[in-house]
Amino acid sequence: MADFLRAQTVILIEDDFSIRLAMTQTLELADFRVAAYESAELALPAIQAGEAAMVITDVRLPGMSGLTLLAQLTRSDPDLPVIMITGHGDVSMAVQAMRDGAYDFLEKPFAAERLLETCQRALEKRRLVLDNRRLRQTLALHPDTPQLIGDSAPMLKLKERIRHIGPVPVDVLIHGATGTGKEVVARHLHDASGRAGPFVAVNCGALPETVFESEMFGHEAGAFTGAGKRRIGKLEHASGGTLFLDEIESMPLALQVKLLRALQERQIERLGGNQLIPLDLRVVAATKTDLLALSQRQQFREDLYFRLAVVQLLLPALQDRRDDIPLLLQHFTAQAAQRFGLPVPAWSPQQMQQWQLREWPGNVRELKNFAHQLTLSMTQDDATAAQTEPEIADHSFSLPRKVEQFEADLIAAALKAHQGQVAAAAQTLGVPRKTLYDKLRKYQLMAAES
């Protein structure tokens, strides 16, 4: 909070000196930075200069009233939290102010805890608003960077971590299964860093060991047979920007020693050369394996692991963020439809529920491929049909029967997704285990033997 508050101030407007002093002291003791004023007219220049994280104002003020100030601030910045202070007789007025855009109101007399709790919530709201504005600006500056799609709890936590460590000049190690988006996260870290240099990606698993050193460190002309001219290596090319090392576990052990030295000293020598070349770069490495376990088996250098793992990010698997599947699928099918010149496919709620219960071992990458297949295989007629309920020949098939059939299909899909494990299926379906066992007996479905 301290870093945020250095640039963001609580603007307090209260004409009663004793109340203004008491509120200022309460907020400052809680590490808030406060600028207190006795009138709205005196406070406006600071607010208009963009210094306010929030505004706390009495409703009744000499000159411009709190309500008039609220109307003015709502027009200029509707996302700025404005907290109204009211007397007992002004509660109905405060309720109207809430409808007009006020964040909250405090009725006199109020406890210090109530003031601090309201301000903490308002501050968090303001922080999120400013973060979102920065992300939109970053996207405008870097339109080619793939989006980090998802608003599930794991993804919100990941985005917050990226915002927090992005500007910090520290190397990062990303852990994630295949297809979880490690390079996408690395690009977002690069964008958030503000570094003007390039983003250079190297797949360590795709480089033959015979050319690895030359590719990474570069070489001088004549350094070896076939080296007709000088070559700039990836480390040098990434200077001023970010070097992304994917599948870092595939890097040959001999090269790991040289990389460690380059990271420690931030300088290299090209093959066949003697000149020390300074490096100004951030290294983001990615792996789908446990590097520490590999190092204990002497398959990865432990000192390099600790050098890279100053900050670590763990990317969630798709099965841990199933709530994001509808948003991801909508995004990927729209992309595919635009690319192939086809209509965007549609699907029924039942289809989406089944897809959310599916296992996706290839994670987001597999889902993206599925979206492309879905777009290519569905004509507009198919899309329309997917939204239409199938005709039932037997009109005695009543609504309760349909509901039971749908429930049985969902349970069967959940069991299949979890290899018949009742506990895991119950958690996915959001029902108690006993309830699921009862329904298994009702629909004569089989679970795995325990």
Short mmCIF file of C-alpha atoms in Angstrom, two decimals:
data_model
loop_
_atom_site.label_atom_id
_atom_site.label_comp_id
_atom_site.label_asym_id
_atom_site.label_seq_id
_atom_site.Cartn_x
_atom_site.Cartn_y
_atom_site.Cartn_z
CA MET A 1 0.00 0.00 0.00
CA ALA A 2 2.85 2.40 0.79
CA ASP A 3 4.14 2.55 -2.82
CA PHE A 4 0.65 3.20 -4.12
CA LEU A 5 -0.04 5.95 -1.57
CA ARG A 6 3.15 7.82 -2.35
CA ALA A 7 1.47 8.97 -5.56
CA GLN A 8 -2.16 8.77 -4.39
CA THR A 9 -3.70 10.86 -1.63
CA VAL A 10 -6.92 10.73 0.38
CA ILE A 11 -8.57 14.12 -0.15
CA LEU A 12 -10.59 14.98 2.98
CA ILE A 13 -13.08 17.86 2.92
CA GLU A 14 -14.66 18.76 6.28
CA ASP A 15 -15.38 22.27 7.54
CA ASP A 16 -15.45 21.28 11.24
CA PHE A 17 -11.83 21.63 12.42
CA SER A 18 -12.02 19.08 15.26
CA ILE A 19 -13.62 16.40 13.05
CA ARG A 20 -11.17 17.13 10.23
CA LEU A 21 -8.20 16.79 12.60
CA ALA A 22 -9.48 13.57 14.19
CA MET A 23 -10.13 11.94 10.79
CA THR A 24 -6.73 13.01 9.48
CA GLN A 25 -4.95 11.50 12.48
CA THR A 26 -6.94 8.26 12.23
CA LEU A 27 -6.08 7.84 8.55
CA GLU A 28 -2.42 8.78 8.93
CA LEU A 29 -1.98 6.30 11.78
CA ALA A 30 -3.20 3.63 9.32
CA ASP A 31 -0.49 4.72 6.79
CA PHE A 32 -2.84 6.70 4.53
CA ARG A 33 -1.51 9.91 3.03
CA VAL A 34 -4.05 12.67 3.70
CA ALA A 35 -4.61 16.16 2.34
CA ALA A 36 -7.34 17.89 4.38
CA TYR A 37 -9.35 20.94 3.30
CA GLU A 38 -12.15 22.97 4.84
CA SER A 39 -13.99 23.57 1.55
CA ALA A 40 -14.55 21.92 -1.82
CA GLU A 41 -13.20 24.97 -3.62
CA LEU A 42 -9.82 24.61 -1.87
CA ALA A 43 -9.68 20.87 -2.57
CA LEU A 44 -10.56 20.98 -6.28
CA PRO A 45 -7.07 21.91 -7.61
CA ALA A 46 -5.51 18.84 -5.94
CA ILE A 47 -8.29 16.58 -7.22
CA GLN A 48 -8.05 17.96 -10.75
CA ALA A 49 -4.26 17.45 -10.67
CA GLY A 50 -4.89 13.71 -10.31
CA GLU A 51 -3.60 13.41 -6.75
CA ALA A 52 -6.71 11.76 -5.30
CA ALA A 53 -6.99 8.04 -4.57
CA MET A 54 -10.41 8.87 -3.11
CA VAL A 55 -12.39 11.84 -1.87
CA ILE A 56 -14.10 12.02 1.54
CA THR A 57 -16.45 14.97 1.77
CA ASP A 58 -19.13 16.26 4.09
CA VAL A 59 -22.51 16.73 2.42
CA ARG A 60 -23.01 20.18 3.96
CA LEU A 61 -20.13 22.57 3.29
CA PRO A 62 -19.74 26.35 3.05
CA GLY A 63 -19.87 27.34 -0.60
CA MET A 64 -19.98 24.33 -2.95
CA SER A 65 -21.87 21.45 -1.30
CA GLY A 66 -20.66 17.86 -1.21
CA LEU A 67 -23.45 16.86 -3.59
CA THR A 68 -22.45 19.51 -6.14
CA LEU A 69 -18.83 18.34 -5.85
CA LEU A 70 -19.96 14.72 -6.35
CA ALA A 71 -21.80 15.64 -9.55
CA GLN A 72 -18.75 17.44 -10.88
CA LEU A 73 -16.34 14.59 -10.01
CA THR A 74 -18.68 11.95 -11.46
CA ARG A 75 -18.62 13.76 -14.79
CA SER A 76 -14.83 14.14 -14.85
CA ASP A 77 -13.83 10.71 -13.41
CA PRO A 78 -16.73 8.35 -12.67
CA ASP A 79 -14.31 5.73 -11.28
CA LEU A 80 -12.98 8.00 -8.49
CA PRO A 81 -14.42 6.78 -5.15
CA VAL A 82 -16.28 9.58 -3.35
CA ILE A 83 -17.31 8.89 0.28
CA MET A 84 -19.99 11.16 1.71
CA ILE A 85 -20.14 12.23 5.39
CA THR A 86 -23.68 12.88 6.59
CA GLY A 87 -25.50 14.01 9.69
CA HIS A 88 -28.43 12.01 11.02
CA GLY A 89 -30.96 14.08 9.09
CA ASP A 90 -29.08 13.70 5.79
CA VAL A 91 -29.33 9.91 5.39
CA SER A 92 -32.01 10.07 2.68
CA MET A 93 -29.86 12.63 0.90
CA ALA A 94 -26.88 10.24 1.15
CA VAL A 95 -28.92 7.39 -0.30
CA GLN A 96 -29.69 9.57 -3.29
CA ALA A 97 -26.00 10.43 -3.52
CA MET A 98 -25.21 6.69 -3.71
CA ARG A 99 -27.60 6.44 -6.65
CA ASP A 100 -25.82 9.39 -8.23
CA GLY A 101 -22.43 7.68 -8.02
CA ALA A 102 -21.09 8.04 -4.46
CA TYR A 103 -18.99 5.09 -3.33
CA ASP A 104 -20.33 4.99 0.26
CA PHE A 105 -21.46 7.24 3.07
CA LEU A 106 -20.55 7.60 6.74
CA GLU A 107 -23.21 8.77 9.18
CA LYS A 108 -21.98 10.94 12.09
CA PRO A 109 -20.86 9.91 14.59
CA PHE A 110 -18.91 6.98 13.07
CA ALA A 111 -16.25 4.74 14.58
CA ALA A 112 -12.65 4.93 13.40
CA GLU A 113 -12.86 1.27 12.34
CA ARG A 114 -15.79 2.08 10.04
CA LEU A 115 -13.83 4.93 8.44
CA LEU A 116 -10.74 2.77 7.87
CA GLU A 117 -12.70 -0.21 6.52
CA THR A 118 -14.52 2.01 4.01
CA CYS A 119 -11.28 3.67 2.92
CA GLN A 120 -9.50 0.33 2.50
CA ARG A 121 -12.25 -0.89 0.16
CA ALA A 122 -12.24 2.37 -1.77
CA LEU A 123 -8.46 2.26 -2.10
CA GLU A 124 -8.56 -1.28 -3.48
CA LYS A 125 -11.20 -0.23 -6.00
CA ARG A 126 -9.06 2.69 -7.11
CA ARG A 127 -6.00 0.48 -7.42
CA LEU A 128 -7.89 -1.97 -9.66
CA VAL A 129 -9.22 0.87 -11.83
CA LEU A 130 -5.73 2.30 -12.34
CA ASP A 131 -4.29 -1.17 -13.01
CA ASN A 132 -6.93 -1.77 -15.67
CA ARG A 133 -6.18 1.59 -17.26
CA ARG A 134 -2.47 0.73 -17.38
CA LEU A 135 -3.27 -2.65 -18.94
CA ARG A 136 -5.39 -1.00 -21.64
CA GLN A 137 -2.56 1.45 -22.35
CA THR A 138 -0.09 -1.46 -22.51
CA LEU A 139 -2.37 -3.31 -24.93
CA ALA A 140 -2.57 -0.22 -27.12
CA LEU A 141 1.23 0.07 -27.13
CA HIS A 142 1.73 -3.68 -27.68
CA PRO A 143 -1.18 -4.83 -29.87
CA ASP A 144 0.70 -7.97 -30.96
CA THR A 145 0.97 -9.35 -27.43
CA PRO A 146 -1.57 -12.17 -26.94
CA GLN A 147 -4.20 -11.48 -24.32
CA LEU A 148 -4.21 -13.14 -20.91
CA ILE A 149 -7.84 -14.24 -20.97
CA GLY A 150 -9.71 -15.23 -17.83
CA ASP A 151 -11.25 -13.78 -14.70
CA SER A 152 -11.18 -16.89 -12.51
CA ALA A 153 -9.50 -16.59 -9.10
CA PRO A 154 -6.21 -18.23 -10.25
CA MET A 155 -6.01 -15.92 -13.27
CA LEU A 156 -6.77 -12.78 -11.28
CA LYS A 157 -4.00 -13.75 -8.86
CA LEU A 158 -1.59 -14.35 -11.77
CA LYS A 159 -2.41 -10.99 -13.38
CA GLU A 160 -1.85 -9.23 -10.07
CA ARG A 161 1.56 -10.92 -9.74
CA ILE A 162 2.51 -9.84 -13.28
CA ARG A 163 1.49 -6.23 -12.51
CA HIS A 164 3.50 -6.33 -9.30
CA ILE A 165 6.76 -7.86 -10.54
CA GLY A 166 6.63 -6.65 -14.15
CA PRO A 167 8.43 -3.33 -13.52
CA VAL A 168 10.95 -4.89 -11.09
CA PRO A 169 14.31 -5.67 -12.78
CA VAL A 170 14.55 -9.27 -11.57
CA ASP A 171 14.80 -12.58 -13.44
CA VAL A 172 11.72 -14.81 -13.33
CA LEU A 173 11.12 -18.56 -13.54
CA ILE A 174 7.73 -19.66 -14.90
CA HIS A 175 6.35 -23.12 -14.06
CA GLY A 176 3.51 -24.50 -16.13
CA ALA A 177 2.30 -27.61 -17.93
CA THR A 178 2.31 -27.78 -21.72
CA GLY A 179 -0.16 -25.34 -23.24
CA THR A 180 -0.75 -23.16 -20.16
CA GLY A 181 0.61 -20.03 -21.85
CA LYS A 182 4.15 -19.62 -20.53
CA GLU A 183 5.31 -17.48 -23.46
CA VAL A 184 2.18 -15.31 -23.24
CA VAL A 185 2.97 -14.61 -19.58
CA ALA A 186 6.60 -13.87 -20.45
CA ARG A 187 5.46 -11.33 -23.07
CA HIS A 188 3.21 -9.64 -20.53
CA LEU A 189 6.12 -9.44 -18.09
CA HIS A 190 8.18 -7.82 -20.84
CA ASP A 191 5.43 -5.31 -21.65
CA ALA A 192 4.95 -4.50 -17.95
CA SER A 193 8.70 -3.96 -17.52
CA GLY A 194 8.72 -0.87 -19.70
CA ARG A 195 11.97 -2.05 -21.30
CA ALA A 196 12.51 -0.55 -24.75
CA GLY A 197 14.55 -3.46 -26.14
CA PRO A 198 13.18 -6.53 -27.95
CA PHE A 199 11.48 -9.63 -26.63
CA VAL A 200 13.70 -12.52 -27.77
CA ALA A 201 12.31 -16.05 -27.42
CA VAL A 202 14.52 -19.15 -27.50
CA ASN A 203 13.19 -22.71 -27.33
CA CYS A 204 16.03 -24.54 -25.63
CA GLY A 205 14.53 -27.89 -26.56
CA ALA A 206 14.58 -27.11 -30.29
CA LEU A 207 18.26 -26.06 -30.59
CA PRO A 208 20.78 -28.80 -31.42
CA GLU A 209 23.59 -28.93 -28.87
CA THR A 210 26.18 -28.41 -31.64
CA VAL A 211 24.93 -24.90 -32.41
CA PHE A 212 23.62 -23.96 -28.95
CA GLU A 213 26.65 -21.98 -27.81
CA SER A 214 26.92 -20.04 -31.07
CA GLU A 215 23.19 -19.24 -31.05
CA MET A 216 23.23 -18.02 -27.46
CA PHE A 217 26.59 -16.22 -27.26
CA GLY A 218 27.33 -15.41 -30.90
CA HIS A 219 30.68 -15.82 -32.64
CA GLU A 220 33.37 -13.88 -34.42
CA ALA A 221 34.28 -14.49 -38.04
CA GLY A 222 36.56 -17.52 -38.32
CA ALA A 223 35.75 -18.78 -34.82
CA PHE A 224 35.12 -22.25 -36.29
CA THR A 225 34.75 -23.91 -39.66
CA GLY A 226 31.87 -22.28 -41.50
CA ALA A 227 31.87 -19.09 -39.40
CA GLY A 228 32.34 -16.74 -42.33
CA LYS A 229 31.17 -13.61 -40.56
CA ARG A 230 30.40 -12.29 -37.10
CA ARG A 231 27.08 -13.40 -35.58
CA ILE A 232 25.25 -11.65 -32.73
CA GLY A 233 23.92 -14.21 -30.23
CA LYS A 234 20.52 -14.22 -28.55
CA LEU A 235 21.86 -12.85 -25.26
CA GLU A 236 23.43 -9.86 -26.94
CA HIS A 237 20.44 -9.32 -29.22
CA ALA A 238 18.10 -9.22 -26.19
CA SER A 239 20.15 -6.54 -24.43
CA GLY A 240 17.84 -3.70 -23.45
CA GLY A 241 14.88 -6.06 -23.47
CA THR A 242 13.85 -9.54 -22.33
CA LEU A 243 15.30 -12.96 -23.13
CA PHE A 244 12.74 -15.75 -22.84
CA LEU A 245 14.25 -19.23 -22.40
CA ASP A 246 11.53 -21.82 -22.92
CA GLU A 247 12.12 -25.44 -21.86
CA ILE A 248 15.17 -24.32 -19.89
CA GLU A 249 15.51 -27.87 -18.57
CA SER A 250 16.69 -28.90 -22.08
CA MET A 251 19.74 -26.64 -22.00
CA PRO A 252 23.00 -28.69 -22.09
CA LEU A 253 24.80 -28.75 -18.74
CA ALA A 254 27.98 -27.28 -20.25
CA LEU A 255 26.00 -24.29 -21.52
CA GLN A 256 24.27 -23.88 -18.16
CA VAL A 257 27.65 -22.98 -16.63
CA LYS A 258 28.21 -20.25 -19.21
CA LEU A 259 24.65 -18.93 -18.86
CA LEU A 260 25.04 -18.76 -15.08
CA ARG A 261 28.23 -16.73 -15.44
CA ALA A 262 26.58 -14.40 -17.97
CA LEU A 263 23.62 -13.82 -15.62
CA GLN A 264 25.86 -13.17 -12.65
CA GLU A 265 28.26 -10.81 -14.42
CA ARG A 266 25.84 -9.42 -17.02
CA GLN A 267 28.50 -9.64 -19.70
CA ILE A 268 29.59 -12.19 -22.32
CA GLU A 269 32.31 -12.96 -24.85
CA ARG A 270 31.46 -14.12 -28.36
CA LEU A 271 32.98 -17.42 -29.48
CA GLY A 272 36.44 -16.71 -30.87
CA GLY A 273 36.54 -13.24 -29.32
CA ASN A 274 38.17 -11.59 -26.32
CA GLN A 275 36.04 -8.49 -25.94
CA LEU A 276 33.67 -8.38 -22.96
CA ILE A 277 30.20 -7.29 -24.08
CA PRO A 278 27.94 -5.79 -21.37
CA LEU A 279 24.35 -7.01 -21.15
CA ASP A 280 21.31 -5.11 -19.95
CA LEU A 281 18.52 -7.65 -20.08
CA ARG A 282 15.93 -9.47 -18.06
CA VAL A 283 15.81 -13.26 -18.30
CA VAL A 284 12.49 -15.06 -18.07
CA ALA A 285 12.89 -18.85 -18.07
CA ALA A 286 10.09 -21.40 -18.35
CA THR A 287 9.82 -25.07 -17.53
CA LYS A 288 7.20 -27.80 -17.29
CA THR A 289 9.34 -29.91 -14.92
CA ASP A 290 10.61 -29.62 -11.36
CA LEU A 291 14.07 -28.10 -11.85
CA LEU A 292 15.03 -28.55 -8.22
CA ALA A 293 14.29 -32.27 -8.46
CA LEU A 294 16.34 -32.42 -11.66
CA SER A 295 19.23 -30.66 -9.93
CA GLN A 296 19.17 -33.23 -7.14
CA ARG A 297 19.67 -35.90 -9.84
CA GLN A 298 22.52 -33.83 -11.36
CA GLN A 299 20.44 -33.21 -14.49
CA PHE A 300 20.22 -29.45 -13.96
CA ARG A 301 22.62 -27.09 -12.21
CA GLU A 302 21.35 -26.17 -8.77
CA ASP A 303 23.18 -22.82 -8.76
CA LEU A 304 21.51 -21.86 -12.06
CA TYR A 305 18.13 -22.87 -10.65
CA PHE A 306 18.52 -20.58 -7.64
CA ARG A 307 19.82 -17.77 -9.88
CA LEU A 308 16.74 -17.99 -12.11
CA ALA A 309 14.18 -18.67 -9.37
CA VAL A 310 14.44 -15.33 -7.56
CA VAL A 311 10.79 -14.86 -8.50
CA GLN A 312 8.62 -17.82 -9.54
CA LEU A 313 5.24 -17.87 -11.24
CA LEU A 314 3.05 -20.98 -11.26
CA LEU A 315 0.57 -21.07 -14.15
CA PRO A 316 -2.75 -22.80 -13.46
CA ALA A 317 -3.82 -25.76 -15.60
CA LEU A 318 -7.08 -25.39 -17.49
CA GLN A 319 -8.76 -27.89 -15.16
CA ASP A 320 -8.03 -25.48 -12.30
CA ARG A 321 -9.76 -22.60 -14.09
CA ARG A 322 -12.76 -24.25 -15.74
CA ASP A 323 -14.82 -21.09 -15.23
CA ASP A 324 -12.64 -19.44 -17.90
CA ILE A 325 -13.49 -22.00 -20.60
CA PRO A 326 -16.58 -20.16 -21.98
CA LEU A 327 -14.61 -16.90 -22.24
CA LEU A 328 -11.62 -18.63 -23.84
CA LEU A 329 -13.75 -20.55 -26.32
CA GLN A 330 -15.66 -17.43 -27.29
CA HIS A 331 -12.37 -15.61 -27.91
CA PHE A 332 -10.73 -18.42 -29.90
CA THR A 333 -13.76 -19.16 -32.09
CA ALA A 334 -14.09 -15.45 -32.90
CA GLN A 335 -10.41 -15.41 -33.88
CA ALA A 336 -10.81 -18.54 -36.02
CA ALA A 337 -13.96 -17.23 -37.70
CA GLN A 338 -12.18 -14.02 -38.67
CA ARG A 339 -9.15 -15.93 -39.92
CA PHE A 340 -11.08 -18.43 -42.03
CA GLY A 341 -13.86 -16.10 -43.15
CA LEU A 342 -16.52 -18.29 -41.51
CA PRO A 343 -19.42 -17.56 -39.14
CA VAL A 344 -18.74 -17.78 -35.42
CA PRO A 345 -20.13 -21.14 -34.21
CA ALA A 346 -22.72 -21.27 -31.45
CA TRP A 347 -23.33 -23.91 -28.83
CA SER A 348 -25.96 -24.90 -26.32
CA PRO A 349 -25.57 -24.55 -22.54
CA GLN A 350 -25.51 -28.34 -22.32
CA GLN A 351 -22.56 -28.51 -24.72
CA MET A 352 -20.65 -25.88 -22.77
CA GLN A 353 -21.25 -27.72 -19.50
CA GLN A 354 -19.88 -30.90 -21.04
CA TRP A 355 -16.80 -29.06 -22.35
CA GLN A 356 -16.20 -27.58 -18.90
CA LEU A 357 -16.24 -31.09 -17.44
CA ARG A 358 -13.79 -32.44 -20.02
CA GLU A 359 -10.16 -33.07 -19.25
CA TRP A 360 -7.88 -30.83 -21.31
CA PRO A 361 -4.39 -32.33 -20.96
CA GLY A 362 -3.11 -29.87 -23.58
CA ASN A 363 -4.63 -27.00 -21.59
CA VAL A 364 -5.34 -23.68 -23.35
CA ARG A 365 -3.44 -24.77 -26.46
CA GLU A 366 -5.68 -27.81 -26.82
CA LEU A 367 -8.78 -25.68 -26.27
CA LYS A 368 -7.62 -23.27 -28.98
CA ASN A 369 -7.18 -26.15 -31.44
CA PHE A 370 -10.65 -27.39 -30.51
CA ALA A 371 -12.07 -23.93 -31.17
CA HIS A 372 -10.52 -23.93 -34.65
CA GLN A 373 -11.92 -27.39 -35.37
CA LEU A 374 -15.32 -26.29 -34.11
CA THR A 375 -15.28 -23.26 -36.38
CA LEU A 376 -14.16 -25.21 -39.43
CA SER A 377 -16.62 -28.06 -38.96
CA MET A 378 -19.76 -26.02 -38.24
CA THR A 379 -21.76 -24.31 -40.98
CA GLN A 380 -24.25 -21.63 -40.06
CA ASP A 381 -26.99 -24.26 -40.21
CA ASP A 382 -25.04 -26.39 -37.74
CA ALA A 383 -24.61 -23.40 -35.44
CA THR A 384 -28.33 -22.69 -35.51
CA ALA A 385 -29.11 -26.32 -34.83
CA ALA A 386 -26.76 -26.32 -31.85
CA GLN A 387 -28.93 -23.67 -30.21
CA THR A 388 -32.16 -25.54 -30.88
CA GLU A 389 -33.58 -28.25 -28.66
CA PRO A 390 -33.82 -31.62 -30.46
CA GLU A 391 -37.32 -32.69 -31.30
CA ILE A 392 -38.71 -35.39 -29.05
CA ALA A 393 -40.76 -37.99 -30.90
CA ASP A 394 -42.32 -39.19 -27.67
CA HIS A 395 -44.44 -36.26 -26.44
CA SER A 396 -44.91 -38.04 -23.13
CA PHE A 397 -41.24 -37.24 -22.44
CA SER A 398 -42.13 -34.63 -19.81
CA LEU A 399 -40.04 -31.78 -18.41
CA PRO A 400 -39.12 -33.72 -15.22
CA ARG A 401 -37.92 -36.61 -17.42
CA LYS A 402 -35.84 -34.22 -19.51
CA VAL A 403 -34.30 -32.69 -16.38
CA GLU A 404 -33.46 -36.14 -15.01
CA GLN A 405 -31.87 -37.17 -18.30
CA PHE A 406 -29.83 -34.00 -18.42
CA GLU A 407 -28.69 -34.50 -14.80
CA ALA A 408 -27.73 -38.11 -15.49
CA ASP A 409 -25.71 -37.05 -18.56
CA LEU A 410 -23.83 -34.41 -16.55
CA ILE A 411 -23.00 -36.88 -13.78
CA ALA A 412 -21.83 -39.48 -16.32
CA ALA A 413 -19.60 -36.87 -18.00
CA ALA A 414 -18.11 -35.81 -14.65
CA LEU A 415 -17.38 -39.42 -13.70
CA LYS A 416 -15.74 -40.06 -17.07
CA ALA A 417 -13.63 -36.90 -16.71
CA HIS A 418 -12.36 -38.08 -13.31
CA GLN A 419 -11.94 -41.78 -14.16
CA GLY A 420 -14.92 -42.75 -12.03
CA GLN A 421 -13.65 -41.07 -8.85
CA VAL A 422 -16.76 -39.95 -6.93
CA ALA A 423 -15.02 -37.43 -4.67
CA ALA A 424 -13.47 -35.54 -7.60
CA ALA A 425 -16.70 -35.65 -9.61
CA ALA A 426 -18.71 -34.36 -6.63
CA GLN A 427 -16.32 -31.44 -6.22
CA THR A 428 -16.60 -30.56 -9.91
CA LEU A 429 -20.40 -30.78 -9.83
CA GLY A 430 -20.59 -28.80 -6.58
CA VAL A 431 -22.63 -31.37 -4.64
CA PRO A 432 -21.92 -33.35 -1.44
CA ARG A 433 -20.47 -36.82 -1.97
CA LYS A 434 -23.47 -38.48 -0.30
CA THR A 435 -25.84 -36.66 -2.67
CA LEU A 436 -23.83 -37.88 -5.65
CA TYR A 437 -23.90 -41.49 -4.38
CA ASP A 438 -27.69 -41.23 -4.05
CA LYS A 439 -27.96 -40.03 -7.64
CA LEU A 440 -25.63 -42.78 -8.86
CA ARG A 441 -28.02 -45.33 -7.39
CA LYS A 442 -31.01 -43.49 -8.84
CA TYR A 443 -29.61 -43.40 -12.37
CA GLN A 444 -27.79 -46.76 -12.08
CA LEU A 445 -24.41 -45.23 -12.90
CA MET A 446 -21.14 -46.95 -12.03
CA ALA A 447 -18.29 -45.35 -10.11
CA ALA A 448 -14.71 -46.58 -9.82
CA GLU A 449 -14.02 -49.15 -7.15
CA SER A 450 -12.39 -47.62 -4.10
#
